[in-house]
Structures are given as structure tokens and as C-alpha cells.
Amino acid sequence: MNRLGLLVIGLWLLGGSVTPLYAVPVDRIVAVVDDDVILLSELEQQLEIYAAQFQIPLSDTQRIQSLRQELLEGMINDKIAVRVAREDEDISVSATEIEDALESALADIKSRFTSEEDFELALAEEGTSLDELREKYRVEVEDQLYKSKLISTKIRANVKVTQADLQKFYEENKDKFPTETPTEVTVAHILFLIKPATDIIEQKRQELNQIRTRILNGEDFATLAEEYSEDPGSRMRGGDLGFFSRGSMVKEFEDVVFSLDAGEISDIVETRFGLHIIKVEEKVENEDRVRARHILLRVAPTESDVERTRALAQSVRDSLLNGADFTEMVHRYSGDANTMDKDGVMGTFPLNELDEVYQIALKDVGEGEYSEITQSEYGLHIFKVLERKDPAPVTFEDIASRIEPMVQQQKMAEAYDKWIQKHRKDYYIENRLESLQ
């Protein structure tokens, strides 16, 4: 799939069908719904997207053929649903709703590209523009809004999930649910960052400061990133990290990047990855998203740095075992900015869902007890188990709230299918797929 396939996928994820972006030498009609038609190219586009999303090999001809027929029936049903919705006096879609949905979809699609330039290049490669793309998909977006409103008012509003429905679903699917709850732990920690010796950090800081000075004097940030950055994921893109939202980066990096204006260069920022300078390329204020570049110089700790940090962690653990206040030690020693204001509390987790290194560390730690010193990719930890819930038999009451969305979705699908079958009788429908094969 070419790069602009991302655009098609983005719009398809809205739930509607999409028109192919490329010309098909010989196109054929695969279905007729009254005076409307569905083209083979449209069906094949849907098939390509679906197969890619669910990793279905196109070489599996039997499965692909079955899927092709299933998708075509879905496209026919979509056309019927939209026609009924457009004819219903109680359902309307405003121009503002269409514009908002279209802009939201396009913004989401643009965010899939590493930069605005990359997005525009993909459009140019297909011989189109953003305005042309917007107009091309306006009708599809409008149709999807009509269908969504129809489902909301005619289907979802009439679907009620009762306790009996939940109980029936549970009994029929018992073998798919766990028989007992996993061990749950509420954990706090002190994280000891393994930092290189001060003189090594200072040497790297001076190197990065020289690069920053060159940028401030007019040299190109992207060019210097390609030359000096030690981030393999962004170096060859000139340090470009693409668009990202809050919560995507480590706190120290994020606090700085969201405080900068577009075009501004940061001072040196230290994170567990090393030392950075950051340039914000674009800001989307109303969505709290930015596109930024960075240059990273890694400062790798030595084995002696690890041992020095381990000795500190051991002395802190000894103090805790002798009655020192855990919260006080968190604020004095922890290098985890994300949990510092929560007194080191990380949260509550099913033990079996944690990374193996944490499972091993916490396996035999009781409530109120401390783990041994544990090394992870982040540094050295001392964990404290604040609460521990051991496994217990799973009951219907334990999972009723989890299965309710499943039951509602199932009942909605059944209600929608029943509704569609009723309305199909009101339209002329011709499925030509079998005759074309």
C-alpha cells in the first residue's frame, strides 16, 4: 500500500466506505441499490484495507473471496442505512457537523505522517491537494454522520441490556473467562537513576552547548541533528519526532517542549536517555499537540556508576528496614518525576501483567514490606507493597461490568441486522459479484 493509503485508512476508520484515490483502467459495477452503484474498485479498496488491518494474506483466496462478499453486503447495507437516514425528518446533519468531522479526520490522518512536509509530499505524489482531498471525502463523511445518527436514535436508543442478558452471556461463555482473579499489588517505589560521573556529564553538556550555539548562530537544526544526534529513531529525519500529545514523552522532556513556542530552541534538557536540545516546529494549541525535533547526546553510565548507585540504594533500604520514613526517602532520593508528587505511588496492577523483572521482584513481598534492590532499564528500584490482594474465585458479579459492553454490542448488531433486513425490502438491490467472477 502506498503512503497515501494511510489517508484512506484514516477515513475508513471513521466507519464509512471510501472512494479509491487512483484510477482503475477497467471498472465494473458489483452492486446496484436503486439508482446508486458500488464499483469493483471501491470494493477492492475496502478489501485491501481490511486485509491489511487484520493481517489477512491476500494469497488466502478462499478467505479473501468470502470476505469480499461479506464486505460488499456491508457496503450495500450502508447505502440503505444512509438513504433511510436522509429521508427521516427526525435526522439532520448540519454543515458545521460535517466540517468539524472532516477537519478532525484530516487532522488525525496528518498526525500519522512524520511532518507536514511529508504529508504534503504524499498528496503531491498522488497528484492531489488537501483542498481536493477534503472535497473528495466530504460526501463520505456526511454519509457516515447520517448513519451514526440513525444508529444512535433508531438502534442504540432501543437496545436495553438486562441483568438476565448479562447472566445468559456469562453462562454461555464461562470457559472464556478466568476462574480466579490475579494477584493485585498496589506499589510505590524509590527510583535511583544510574548517572554517570559528574565530569562525564559536564563534558557532554559542553559538547551539546557548542552545537546549540551553532544553531542559534544560524546553522540548520536538522542538518546538525543528522550529524550529531545519538537517537537512532530520529537522527536520519533530522531529529524529527513528528506530532505527539502530552503523555507521550518522559516528563522532563515534555515539560520543556510544551513550554516552547514554534521555532524556539530549548536550553539543555536532561532525561534518563541523556542530554537533549529541542526545537518546536509546530504547535496545535487547541489539541495540545506539538511537532518537535531534538538532538540527543547519550551519557552512558559505567559499571562503577552502577555499583556506586547500588551502594546508595542499599544504604537507603537498610535505613527503611530500620524504620526510616518511606515518603521522606522518596522525596530525598527518587529520580522518578512522574511519581514524586504521589509519594512514590505507581498504582495498582495485576501482578501477572507486569514486566517479568517486576513480577520477580514483587512475587514474595508482603503488604508493607520492601523488595530487594531491583535493576530495570530505568535504574535501580526499591519497591514497597502498600496493598496486596491474593487470588480469589471469579464470580458473575466480578465481571458483570466488563461484559456489559460486549452484550450491548452484540444486541446492537442483532438489532441493526434485523432493521436492515426489514428496510432492504423497500429498495431494488442487485448483487453482481458472483456473475463477475
CSV table of C-alpha atoms in Angstrom, one decimal, residues 80-86 88 90-93 143-158 416:
chain,number,residue,atom,x,y,z
A,80,ILE,CA,-29.6,1.6,2.6
A,81,ALA,CA,-28.9,3.0,6.1
A,82,VAL,CA,-27.8,6.4,4.7
A,83,ARG,CA,-30.8,6.6,2.4
A,84,VAL,CA,-33.2,5.9,5.2
A,85,ALA,CA,-31.5,8.4,7.5
A,86,ARG,CA,-31.5,11.1,4.8
A,88,ASP,CA,-36.0,10.7,8.0
A,90,ASP,CA,-36.0,13.5,12.7
A,91,ILE,CA,-32.4,13.1,11.5
A,92,SER,CA,-30.4,16.0,10.3
A,93,VAL,CA,-26.7,16.8,9.8
A,143,ASP,CA,-23.0,9.8,4.9
A,144,GLN,CA,-21.2,8.5,7.9
A,145,LEU,CA,-22.7,11.2,10.2
A,146,TYR,CA,-26.2,10.3,8.9
A,147,LYS,CA,-25.5,6.6,9.6
A,148,SER,CA,-24.2,7.3,13.1
A,149,LYS,CA,-27.2,9.4,14.0
A,150,LEU,CA,-29.5,6.7,12.6
A,151,ILE,CA,-27.8,4.0,14.7
A,152,SER,CA,-27.9,6.3,17.8
A,153,THR,CA,-31.6,7.2,17.5
A,154,LYS,CA,-33.1,4.1,16.0
A,155,ILE,CA,-30.9,1.3,17.2
A,156,ARG,CA,-28.9,2.1,20.3
A,157,ALA,CA,-31.8,4.0,22.0
A,158,ASN,CA,-33.9,0.9,21.7
A,416,TYR,CA,-29.2,-3.4,13.3
